[in-house]
Amino acid sequence: MKALNEMLVSLQNGEIVNKETVKVYERSLEKEGNTYILMVKVDGVKKLLAAGEGSLFDDLIGEKDDAGKICALSHENRLVLNRYLSYTKPQAFGTKTATFGLGDRLGIASPGHIKTIENHQAKPILAQQSIRELTLTNRTLSDLIDAATFATIQEGYKGGYGADGDHLKEEADIQKVLELGFSMLTLDCSDYIPTGLNELDDDALKEKFSHLDKTVQTHYTTNYANKSFEVNGEIITFSNEDVYRYALEYHEALKYMVYIYQTYIEKLDRPFDFEISIDETETITSPQAHFFVANELKNQGVSVTSLAPRFCGEFQKGIDYIGDLDQFEKELSEHARIAEHFGYKLSIHSGSDKFSVFPIIAKYTKGVVHVKTAGTNWLEAIRVIADKNPDLYRRMHQFALERFDDALAYYHITPDLDSIAPLDETPDEKLAAYMDKDASRQLFHVTYGFILTEEKDGKLIFTDELYETLTEHEDAYESALEQHIGKHLDLLSL
Ligand code: ZN
């Protein structure tokens, strides 16, 4: 292509020329050794131009031109970039730096996320999808780092980002993310936390506790029963019944945490962020239970970067906090104190759109926090679709309503679907406003997997058109993200 050839000729001297048919991402211009690279978009497809000479130039795989190479944003080229430009690789941030998880279901939100967060103190965890989300969207763990790497190039962003193996339960998945160079693991211990304990009275708890191994019983009773602990000026005390309950609830989970830490995390020869999640459980994590788990981890030599309790109230996907704000403030302050005492970050899961509690979180965590969001950027994508491609929006909305019941198998949400305004009475210019309403937000939040993978005659029904629309209107998508994610960061004082 002539335009690209002319651009490569200039790029040999590190110069950018603008061509009508080519979109240039000016911030992507980079020099490594004697190689220049530049990201462009032609006919809706992003490419990397490489000119000059040297090993980066030689290693990039692409179509050769007299003046350079035109390279695809492929997995192979991502690996090459990771080797030469260290800021394109995921990195750990430790216990003192605030981090913000930005799960990106479509793999195209990271440039907007970077623009939003680069002027804030929090560092972005750009790659973060649970296995559930990967399965529902037909993506792989490796795809996540590909997308994040190219986003750092596109934005010329050198501030560092993390990659989180989110809510992993299985050892095989943990091994996989470590091999792939992820910088963070969120260990989901919910499979090891029994259900039904809430229904047991004190006698039943005691009875059940007496079936644990004798040494295990002694360990917990000696260390906790009728003992008090000081946590930054507050006293936490355990009765016998507390000990029975927490031992039954967390003993197996603690064994698993220690096992994973000793087998994998401790042996790593690079900095790594290790998060413990006990949030996807039946029971709300009381501050006392949080202390119990944290203290056991410390005594067993496990260092964690962050820990996610299950907070009181409800953190439903895509909408604001549901619950008693005073109670939340009281417990959050205690959780934050415990995290500070043990020297890790408090982690807030399903953190998207929880605007009413962000100021409380900011007040008590004082910037030592990890907040996970996932999928709220997908809703911003839907907002752009509603605005720019009403016809596609209408088809997706109708389909989402049809598949909503199936999606409930994966998510706990309680929207009132009857409150959603009928589609046939809503004019095109009002479609985007669906993304301002809780019920329609949740409708789309949970049906993404069905929407993105639905096929007819071997063809994806919505996905290709959805990507086309978002690619064509990438500036609109970026501004939507800057506004929406920016509001999160502002209210969290991050
Ligand atoms: Zn979680």
Short mmCIF file of N, CA, C and O and ligand atoms in Angstrom, two decimals, residues 167 279-280 349, ligand 1:
data_model
loop_
_atom_site.label_atom_id
_atom_site.label_comp_id
_atom_site.label_asym_id
_atom_site.label_seq_id
_atom_site.Cartn_x
_atom_site.Cartn_y
_atom_site.Cartn_z
N HIS A 167 -9.73 -14.77 40.27
CA HIS A 167 -10.62 -15.80 40.85
C HIS A 167 -10.25 -17.20 40.39
O HIS A 167 -11.12 -17.98 39.98
N ASP A 279 -14.39 -13.79 49.15
CA ASP A 279 -15.61 -12.98 48.99
C ASP A 279 -16.76 -13.75 48.36
O ASP A 279 -17.92 -13.39 48.56
N GLU A 280 -16.46 -14.77 47.57
CA GLU A 280 -17.57 -15.45 46.89
C GLU A 280 -18.07 -16.59 47.76
O GLU A 280 -17.97 -17.76 47.42
N HIS A 349 -14.03 -6.27 45.68
CA HIS A 349 -14.45 -6.94 44.44
C HIS A 349 -15.82 -6.44 43.99
O HIS A 349 -16.56 -5.86 44.77
ZN ZN B 1 -14.55 -11.71 44.06
#
